[in-house]
Amino acid sequence: MKTQPMKTIFRNLSGQHALPTALALVSLLIAGCNKPASDQGDSSGGVIKIGEFASLTGKDATFGVSSHEGTVMAIEEINAAGGVLGRKLELLTEDNQCKAGETATVVNKLIARDNVVAMLGEVASSRSLEAAPICQANKIPMISPSSTNPKVTETGDYIFRVCFIDPFQGTVMANFATKTLKAKRVAVLTDVKSDYSKGLAKFFKERFVANGGEIVTELDYNGGDKDFKGQLTAIKAANPDGIFVPGYYTECALISIQARQLGITVPLFGGDGWESEKLFEIGGPAVEGCYLSTHYSPAVGSELSKKFVENYKKRWNGKTPDALAACGYDSALVLADAIRRAGSTEGQKIRDAIAATKSFPAVTGAITINEKRDATKSAVILKIKDGKYEYLETVGP
Ligand code: PHE
């Protein structure tokens, strides 16, 4: 397929560039103000500028890279089919390097300097929560592909997501623990630095206890930690039937390794944050027999999903798409569809059109945006087997 003109700007992708200094940012903002009207990304013809903030480098980089690859592919396909409102889409991507505070900097730049008409991002809820108030204040519609913490869209009426939320995901995994794992006593290990982890832990516990289960111990860590032996020793002493770890892949893999080293043999399980090819690289045999819930499996799905897997492999050197790629792809499609229906690139009109999204045919399932600006969708449960994600079941909303 011929690639249509689409400029994707990476900054700090290699991590070589230092953080922009305050001075550099100020000059960028001034430069933005001096732009001719034709470059303001509005209704005046030319390209339609879409901002994307993503974790392309740093601790959770596979999240940002996968999501970005899906997003880029969607934009390329839309442009190849003629664009939107007779104009091409231009995706301007900024790397937040997984650093707290950096998202606010890059999102402000995309809005003030680049005049994007809408924003796509992020995967991690804590980083979406950093961007959301900025987009809301500037009336720039934002669609998160895969942030699941409820607070993200509660920020305001310009903030949307194309995925389910953690009250649902927590319920799915609590019911899985009760019914499939037949667990009665579960330990929970939460990343207190992550809004996602804290929320998912809470929603899991509520349902598991309502199912008649017991939380035998609850312990914490900080994202970025490497040593979990203290917590795991206490967990072992509590003798649970399973350990719920609502974390991200690096820590989940290290926790699995150290649990096995301490002789803990019960399954570990968690949510979508477990999804990364790095989980196997880091965790190796220790993650075998663990479980997770997520948004999508390339193993099942519609004709649309099959086509997506095929095209993604072609576009990205044979790589199989994960849930993050699929959600990233869907977020761009939903946005483009909304701009088309809005017939305009005005923030409020795009906002209204996103809010009116109904049964949009997407790779991760039909997307209807509900009154809370979330999508109501199914989850899939995967088992880690032979260094791969094995599809187990789909759980409807
Ligand atoms: N749902 C996670 C969060 O909100 C992010 C995530 C999505 C991670 C999909 C992996 C896969 O933080």
XYZ file of C-alpha atoms and ligand atoms in Angstrom:
409
model
C 0.000 0.000 0.000
C 1.236 3.419 -0.890
C 1.740 5.581 2.139
C -0.074 8.863 1.854
C 1.613 12.050 2.999
C 1.337 11.950 6.717
C 3.889 13.601 8.822
C 4.397 11.937 12.156
C 6.596 13.975 14.361
C 8.528 12.166 17.036
C 10.257 14.058 19.683
C 12.486 12.391 22.219
C 11.749 9.063 20.570
C 15.315 7.945 21.069
C 15.396 9.540 24.474
C 18.483 11.442 23.363
C 17.038 14.880 23.580
C 16.897 16.570 26.898
C 13.585 17.775 28.246
C 12.624 21.030 26.583
C 13.662 23.876 28.801
C 11.099 26.388 29.961
C 12.712 28.891 27.619
C 12.385 26.653 24.604
C 8.743 26.062 25.470
C 8.032 29.759 25.760
C 9.576 30.413 22.348
C 7.523 27.571 20.906
C 4.360 29.083 22.337
C 5.249 32.462 20.871
C 5.998 30.834 17.527
C 2.538 29.233 17.705
C 0.881 32.615 18.233
C 2.612 34.048 15.192
C 1.321 31.417 12.827
C -0.724 32.573 9.861
C -4.434 31.829 10.110
C -4.112 29.182 7.387
C -1.901 27.163 9.703
C -4.233 27.182 12.685
C -5.568 23.689 12.029
C -9.129 24.964 11.803
C -11.623 25.227 9.010
C -9.369 26.962 6.552
C -8.428 23.985 4.370
C -5.127 22.138 4.327
C -4.461 19.247 6.663
C -6.446 18.506 9.799
C -4.031 18.283 12.690
C -4.557 15.584 15.282
C -2.373 15.454 18.391
C -1.200 12.241 19.976
C 0.644 11.944 23.285
C 2.172 8.536 23.911
C 4.673 6.645 26.060
C 7.089 5.801 23.236
C 10.104 5.491 25.519
C 10.570 4.777 29.208
C 9.179 2.285 31.674
C 5.915 1.297 29.924
C 7.087 1.972 26.361
C 5.522 -1.085 24.721
C 2.116 0.388 25.621
C 2.789 3.625 23.782
C 4.535 2.011 20.827
C 1.743 -0.510 20.162
C -0.995 2.065 20.596
C 0.879 4.482 18.335
C 1.354 1.856 15.613
C -2.388 1.179 15.576
C -3.131 4.905 15.491
C -0.691 5.571 12.637
C -2.154 2.724 10.613
C -5.689 4.091 10.996
C -4.611 7.585 9.939
C -2.774 6.180 6.918
C -5.812 4.169 5.852
C -8.128 7.156 6.260
C -5.782 9.334 4.203
C -5.411 6.656 1.526
C -9.200 6.666 1.221
C -9.215 10.431 0.646
C -9.038 11.817 4.187
C -11.856 13.547 6.037
C -13.937 16.477 4.733
C -11.732 16.377 1.650
C -8.612 17.012 3.767
C -5.772 14.777 4.894
C -5.200 14.074 8.551
C -1.817 14.926 10.003
C -0.855 13.086 13.171
C 1.506 15.004 15.437
C 2.947 12.630 18.006
C 4.733 13.572 21.205
C 6.566 11.173 23.513
C 6.004 11.734 27.227
C 8.706 9.176 28.087
C 6.439 7.737 30.827
C 7.555 10.620 33.018
C 5.134 12.282 35.406
C 4.713 15.931 34.402
C 5.896 15.429 30.832
C 2.407 14.752 29.483
C 1.224 18.200 30.547
C 4.203 19.774 28.770
C 3.696 17.948 25.480
C -0.099 18.312 25.459
C 0.214 22.053 26.027
C 2.668 22.196 23.118
C 0.380 20.262 20.800
C -2.457 22.641 21.577
C -0.628 25.985 21.720
C 2.095 25.496 19.149
C 0.579 22.983 16.737
C -3.094 23.968 16.989
C -4.348 20.405 16.902
C -8.126 20.108 16.643
C -8.367 16.952 18.764
C -6.160 14.744 20.924
C -5.572 10.989 21.005
C -4.036 9.375 24.096
C -3.047 7.807 26.388
C -2.834 4.199 27.488
C -1.944 4.719 31.160
C -4.738 6.292 33.187
C -2.405 8.471 35.279
C -1.055 10.109 32.121
C -4.516 10.528 30.574
C -5.534 12.168 33.846
C -2.689 14.642 33.402
C -3.810 15.566 29.883
C -7.566 15.607 30.411
C -7.908 18.874 32.374
C -5.726 20.652 29.797
C -7.816 19.397 26.867
C -11.009 20.189 28.748
C -9.886 23.751 29.561
C -8.937 24.322 25.902
C -12.105 22.647 24.565
C -10.005 20.172 22.601
C -11.823 16.830 22.367
C -9.658 14.015 23.705
C -10.155 10.295 23.125
C -8.202 7.839 25.229
C -7.724 4.529 23.435
C -7.346 2.371 26.524
C -7.244 4.219 29.845
C -9.717 2.416 32.056
C -9.839 4.436 35.287
C -13.314 6.045 35.615
C -11.875 9.436 36.637
C -10.423 10.016 33.151
C -13.730 10.821 31.445
C -15.211 12.291 34.635
C -12.793 15.193 34.067
C -15.258 16.845 31.717
C -17.470 16.754 28.654
C -14.601 16.923 26.124
C -12.992 13.726 27.399
C -13.886 10.326 25.913
C -12.581 6.804 25.701
C -13.179 3.884 23.311
C -12.668 1.173 25.945
C -14.444 -0.249 28.985
C -13.744 1.008 32.505
C -12.239 -0.660 35.584
C -15.438 -1.208 37.585
C -16.271 -3.652 34.763
C -12.763 -5.083 34.420
C -12.498 -5.559 38.217
C -15.837 -7.370 38.240
C -14.777 -9.603 35.346
C -11.616 -10.712 37.142
C -13.339 -11.122 40.525
C -15.950 -13.391 38.934
C -13.180 -15.255 37.113
C -11.332 -15.765 40.426
C -14.472 -17.028 42.130
C -15.911 -19.182 39.350
C -12.985 -20.388 37.265
C -10.049 -20.317 39.684
C -12.410 -21.352 42.530
C -10.423 -18.996 44.738
C -11.796 -18.227 48.193
C -8.790 -16.384 49.636
C -6.973 -13.831 47.500
C -4.061 -11.465 48.216
C -3.915 -8.093 46.415
C -0.695 -6.267 45.522
C -1.251 -2.687 44.300
C 0.955 -0.037 42.678
C 0.154 3.030 44.791
C 1.715 5.340 42.206
C -0.838 4.325 39.574
C -4.457 5.533 39.442
C -5.218 2.512 37.290
C -3.816 0.050 39.824
C -5.529 1.616 42.825
C -8.889 1.763 41.048
C -8.747 -1.750 39.670
C -7.709 -3.155 43.070
C -10.701 -1.474 44.690
C -13.237 -2.663 42.112
C -11.834 -6.195 42.173
C -12.030 -6.377 45.973
C -15.609 -5.087 46.113
C -16.869 -7.799 43.798
C -14.702 -10.610 45.134
C -15.961 -9.961 48.681
C -19.546 -9.676 47.388
C -18.990 -13.104 45.795
C -18.209 -14.447 49.277
C -14.424 -14.377 48.898
C -11.926 -13.116 51.428
C -9.057 -10.667 50.817
C -6.427 -12.225 53.078
C -3.872 -9.462 52.729
C -3.404 -6.229 50.795
C 0.038 -4.859 50.098
C 1.549 -1.997 48.089
C 4.484 -1.187 45.876
C 5.623 1.824 43.869
C 5.805 1.578 40.066
C 9.510 1.276 39.196
C 10.312 -0.908 42.243
C 12.448 -3.980 41.571
C 12.315 -5.865 44.854
C 8.999 -7.304 46.005
C 10.325 -9.990 48.339
C 9.066 -8.292 51.513
C 5.483 -8.087 50.272
C 5.621 -11.570 48.772
C 6.936 -13.088 52.010
C 3.937 -11.610 53.831
C 1.619 -12.855 51.084
C 3.043 -16.360 51.327
C 2.419 -16.363 55.078
C -1.231 -15.435 54.450
C -1.581 -18.577 52.318
C -3.886 -17.277 49.542
C -5.399 -19.302 46.659
C -4.349 -16.604 44.186
C -2.701 -13.166 43.992
C -4.377 -10.271 42.190
C -1.782 -7.858 40.790
C -3.393 -4.905 38.982
C -0.095 -3.568 37.683
C 1.888 -2.926 34.497
C 3.969 -5.579 32.766
C 7.480 -4.832 34.081
C 6.521 -5.067 37.733
C 4.054 -7.919 37.091
C 6.846 -9.970 35.514
C 9.282 -9.238 38.360
C 6.617 -10.007 40.965
C 5.913 -13.345 39.248
C 9.614 -14.262 39.219
C 10.116 -13.407 42.867
C 6.893 -15.171 43.899
C 8.110 -18.387 42.270
C 11.546 -17.962 43.886
C 9.828 -17.803 47.266
C 7.972 -21.030 46.492
C 4.572 -19.438 45.863
C 2.809 -21.679 43.340
C -0.731 -20.215 43.227
C -1.735 -18.257 40.090
C -1.121 -14.542 39.773
C -3.685 -12.608 37.758
C -4.418 -9.052 36.780
C -5.885 -6.722 34.171
C -4.901 -5.238 30.827
C -1.668 -3.823 32.277
C -0.203 -7.338 32.007
C -0.311 -7.138 28.231
C 3.094 -6.727 26.572
C 5.525 -8.941 24.695
C 8.036 -7.785 27.318
C 6.101 -9.699 29.973
C 7.464 -12.956 28.515
C 10.956 -11.580 27.927
C 11.263 -10.475 31.537
C 9.094 -13.064 33.257
C 9.960 -16.201 31.264
C 8.604 -19.383 32.869
C 7.505 -17.484 35.994
C 4.502 -15.958 34.202
C 3.248 -19.314 32.885
C -0.216 -20.106 34.231
C -1.010 -16.477 35.037
C -4.205 -14.783 33.780
C -5.320 -11.358 32.627
C -8.307 -9.532 31.245
C -7.927 -7.209 28.285
C -9.751 -5.455 25.436
C -9.108 -7.651 22.462
C -7.525 -10.838 21.246
C -6.316 -11.300 17.666
C -7.436 -14.934 18.063
C -11.131 -14.069 17.950
C -13.257 -11.418 16.420
C -15.060 -10.154 13.388
C -14.061 -9.985 9.725
C -12.966 -6.433 10.491
C -10.650 -7.717 13.174
C -9.140 -10.340 10.845
C -8.488 -7.715 8.203
C -6.901 -5.500 10.830
C -4.537 -8.277 11.980
C -3.531 -8.960 8.368
C -2.899 -5.299 7.536
C -1.096 -4.650 10.789
C 1.303 -7.510 10.146
C 2.034 -6.106 6.700
C 2.506 -2.578 7.993
C 4.622 -3.423 11.048
C 7.070 -6.124 9.941
C 5.016 -9.191 10.768
C 4.159 -8.079 14.281
C 0.849 -9.386 15.665
C -1.296 -6.574 17.062
C -2.124 -6.568 20.753
C -5.084 -4.916 22.474
C -3.230 -1.629 22.691
C -2.705 -1.496 18.931
C -6.353 -2.355 18.318
C -7.589 0.302 20.754
C -5.220 2.898 19.266
C -6.538 2.071 15.796
C -10.145 2.334 16.962
C -9.572 5.662 18.722
C -8.401 7.261 15.468
C -11.281 5.759 13.474
C -13.864 7.011 15.964
C -12.344 10.488 15.870
C -12.231 10.618 12.058
C -15.834 9.427 11.872
C -16.861 12.152 14.323
C -15.082 14.901 12.355
C -16.822 13.645 9.222
C -20.244 13.713 10.878
C -19.504 17.090 12.498
C -18.703 18.460 9.042
C -16.289 20.744 10.853
C -13.045 20.841 12.812
C -14.500 23.072 15.506
C -13.886 21.629 18.976
C -17.473 21.780 20.150
C -18.875 20.237 16.985
C -16.350 17.396 17.083
C -17.162 16.898 20.760
C -20.877 16.631 20.042
C -20.259 14.175 17.208
C -18.013 11.929 19.339
C -20.669 11.946 22.067
C -23.225 10.803 19.458
C -21.147 7.781 18.326
C -23.446 4.757 18.024
C -22.614 1.161 17.065
C -19.494 2.269 15.251
C -17.915 -0.830 13.649
C -14.493 -1.042 15.286
C -11.832 -3.722 15.585
C -12.356 -4.181 19.338
C -16.126 -4.453 18.893
C -18.981 -2.074 18.106
C -18.459 1.237 19.880
C -21.292 3.238 21.381
C -20.283 6.176 23.531
C -22.507 6.239 26.615
C -23.660 9.243 28.663
C -20.479 9.073 30.735
C -18.372 9.270 27.523
C -17.137 5.695 27.950
C -17.607 2.734 25.629
C -19.545 -0.273 26.872
C -17.678 -3.293 25.559
C -16.737 -6.899 26.252
C -13.504 -8.016 27.881
C -11.457 -11.061 26.943
C -9.669 -13.276 29.445
C -6.281 -14.658 28.445
C -4.086 -17.326 29.989
C -0.321 -17.260 29.681
C 0.753 -20.529 28.159
C 3.976 -21.528 26.388
C 5.204 -17.946 26.324
C 2.020 -16.700 24.627
C -1.392 -15.295 25.426
C -3.988 -17.995 25.008
C -7.567 -16.839 24.535
C -9.928 -18.284 27.160
C -13.236 -16.440 27.005
C -15.110 -13.260 26.192
C -17.171 -11.618 28.946
C -19.944 -9.282 27.861
C -20.853 -6.069 29.673
N -5.986 0.313 31.165
C -4.672 0.702 31.595
C -4.744 1.997 32.361
O -5.730 2.608 32.383
C -3.705 0.818 30.450
C -3.586 -0.345 29.512
C -4.510 -0.534 28.491
C -2.567 -1.258 29.627
C -4.430 -1.638 27.614
C -2.470 -2.352 28.769
C -3.423 -2.551 27.785
O -3.821 2.469 32.938
